[in-house]
PDB file of C-alpha atoms in Angstrom:
ATOM      1  CA  CYS A 216       0.000   0.000   0.000  1.00 44.00           C
ATOM      2  CA  GLY A 217       2.140   2.881   1.224  1.00 47.00           C
ATOM      3  CA  LEU A 218       1.282   6.542   1.364  1.00 47.00           C
ATOM      4  CA  TYR A 219       0.947   7.068  -2.362  1.00 46.00           C
ATOM      5  CA  PRO A 220      -1.299   5.521  -5.002  1.00 44.00           C
ATOM      6  CA  SER A 221       0.450   2.639  -6.728  1.00 43.00           C
ATOM      7  CA  THR A 222      -0.072   4.296 -10.111  1.00 42.00           C
ATOM      8  CA  THR A 223       2.469   6.966  -9.170  1.00 47.00           C
ATOM      9  CA  LEU A 224       5.162   4.556  -8.028  1.00 45.00           C
ATOM     10  CA  PRO A 225       7.878   3.176 -10.281  1.00 49.00           C
ATOM     11  CA  GLY A 226       7.231  -0.458 -11.097  1.00 54.00           C
ATOM     12  CA  ALA A 227       9.362  -3.523 -11.530  1.00 55.00           C
ATOM     13  CA  LYS A 228      10.010  -2.577 -15.157  1.00 60.00           C
ATOM     14  CA  LEU A 229      11.737   0.576 -13.972  1.00 66.00           C
ATOM     15  CA  VAL A 230      13.917  -1.348 -11.532  1.00 65.00           C
ATOM     16  CA  ALA A 231      15.038  -3.526 -14.421  1.00 67.00           C
ATOM     17  CA  ALA A 232      15.607  -0.453 -16.598  1.00 82.00           C
ATOM     18  CA  LEU A 233      18.097   1.047 -14.146  1.00 86.00           C
ATOM     19  CA  THR A 234      21.748   0.173 -14.530  1.00 91.00           C
ATOM     20  CA  LEU A 235      23.692  -1.329 -11.650  1.00 91.00           C
ATOM     21  CA  ARG A 236      25.447   2.013 -11.082  1.00 94.00           C
ATOM     22  CA  GLU A 237      22.142   3.907 -11.101  1.00 93.00           C
ATOM     23  CA  ARG A 238      20.816   1.539  -8.446  1.00 90.00           C
ATOM     24  CA  GLN A 239      24.025   1.942  -6.421  1.00 94.00           C
ATOM     25  CA  VAL A 240      23.765   5.731  -6.600  1.00 94.00           C
ATOM     26  CA  ALA A 241      20.057   5.684  -5.711  1.00 91.00           C
ATOM     27  CA  VAL A 242      20.668   3.452  -2.700  1.00 93.00           C
ATOM     28  CA  SER A 243      23.588   5.638  -1.587  1.00 94.00           C
ATOM     29  CA  VAL A 244      21.458   8.783  -1.809  1.00 92.00           C
ATOM     30  CA  ALA A 245      18.731   7.040   0.177  1.00 90.00           C
ATOM     31  CA  ALA A 246      21.345   6.178   2.816  1.00 92.00           C
ATOM     32  CA  GLY A 247      22.061   9.898   3.202  1.00 92.00           C
ATOM     33  CA  ARG A 248      25.414  10.033   1.426  1.00 95.00           C
ATOM     34  CA  SER A 249      26.516  13.134  -0.456  1.00 96.00           C
ATOM     35  CA  SER A 250      27.501  12.992  -4.109  1.00 96.00           C
ATOM     36  CA  LYS A 251      31.135  13.432  -3.055  1.00 97.00           C
ATOM     37  CA  GLN A 252      30.886  10.482  -0.632  1.00 97.00           C
ATOM     38  CA  ILE A 253      29.221   8.359  -3.312  1.00 97.00           C
ATOM     39  CA  ALA A 254      31.975   9.187  -5.785  1.00 98.00           C
ATOM     40  CA  GLY A 255      34.652   8.109  -3.309  1.00 98.00           C
ATOM     41  CA  ALA A 256      32.866   4.915  -2.331  1.00 96.00           C
ATOM     42  CA  LEU A 257      32.251   3.837  -5.928  1.00 97.00           C
ATOM     43  CA  GLY A 258      35.622   4.997  -7.245  1.00 97.00           C
ATOM     44  CA  ILE A 259      34.094   7.345  -9.813  1.00 97.00           C
ATOM     45  CA  SER A 260      34.246  11.092 -10.333  1.00 98.00           C
ATOM     46  CA  LEU A 261      31.830  13.567  -8.804  1.00 97.00           C
ATOM     47  CA  ARG A 262      30.774  14.535 -12.311  1.00 98.00           C
ATOM     48  CA  THR A 263      29.906  10.905 -13.072  1.00 98.00           C
ATOM     49  CA  VAL A 264      27.787  10.674  -9.909  1.00 97.00           C
ATOM     50  CA  ASN A 265      25.938  13.811 -10.982  1.00 96.00           C
ATOM     51  CA  THR A 266      25.371  12.294 -14.426  1.00 96.00           C
ATOM     52  CA  TYR A 267      23.854   9.201 -12.802  1.00 95.00           C
ATOM     53  CA  ARG A 268      21.661  11.419 -10.620  1.00 93.00           C
ATOM     54  CA  GLN A 269      20.446  13.283 -13.721  1.00 92.00           C
ATOM     55  CA  SER A 270      19.649   9.975 -15.409  1.00 92.00           C
ATOM     56  CA  LEU A 271      17.751   8.827 -12.317  1.00 90.00           C
ATOM     57  CA  ALA A 272      15.835  12.113 -12.265  1.00 88.00           C
ATOM     58  CA  ARG A 273      14.698  11.529 -15.845  1.00 88.00           C
ATOM     59  CA  LYS A 274      13.727   7.917 -15.228  1.00 87.00           C
ATOM     60  CA  LEU A 275      12.013   8.565 -11.870  1.00 83.00           C
ATOM     61  CA  ASP A 276      10.474  11.885 -12.893  1.00 83.00           C
ATOM     62  CA  GLY A 277      12.031  13.712  -9.960  1.00 79.00           C
ATOM     63  CA  SER A 278      15.510  14.663  -8.823  1.00 73.00           C
ATOM     64  CA  SER A 279      15.283  15.200  -5.076  1.00 84.00           C
ATOM     65  CA  ALA A 280      16.829  12.907  -2.505  1.00 86.00           C
ATOM     66  CA  ALA A 281      13.295  12.326  -1.195  1.00 87.00           C
ATOM     67  CA  VAL A 282      12.149  10.983  -4.588  1.00 85.00           C
ATOM     68  CA  LEU A 283      15.173   8.669  -4.778  1.00 86.00           C
ATOM     69  CA  THR A 284      14.665   7.497  -1.203  1.00 86.00           C
ATOM     70  CA  ARG A 285      11.000   6.762  -1.811  1.00 86.00           C
ATOM     71  CA  TYR A 286      11.887   4.833  -4.961  1.00 84.00           C
ATOM     72  CA  VAL A 287      14.504   2.744  -3.110  1.00 86.00           C
ATOM     73  CA  ILE A 288      12.125   1.934  -0.251  1.00 85.00           C
ATOM     74  CA  GLU A 289       9.123   1.145  -2.460  1.00 84.00           C
ATOM     75  CA  SER A 290      11.269  -0.962  -4.792  1.00 83.00           C
ATOM     76  CA  GLY A 291      12.668  -3.028  -1.947  1.00 82.00           C
ATOM     77  CA  LEU A 292      16.288  -2.182  -2.723  1.00 80.00           C
ATOM     78  CA  GLU A 293      18.601  -2.725   0.224  1.00 75.00           C
ATOM     79  CA  VAL A 294      20.017   0.361   1.905  1.00 69.00           C
ATOM     80  CA  ALA A 295      23.253  -0.204   3.794  1.00 64.00           C
ATOM     81  CA  SER A 296      23.796   2.106   6.738  1.00 59.00           C
ATOM     82  CA  GLY A 297      26.965   4.040   7.254  1.00 53.00           C
TER      83      GLY A 297
END
């Protein structure tokens, strides 16, 4: 169920449409990490992280950390703490 109508939530097709790196970035954002922290953890540049975030914004129809967090939670992706 959740707080939002299911018609507004990304479905399983969208999860499959995301690349591994996009999922990693989304999960990292949901865990509260900054783009700079994500870049360091994944061994990629800050610019590359921002490119992934832009791609996620297009695919999820929203660019805020709240939108990414909601997507991660509703999609059942695992969020590692720390």
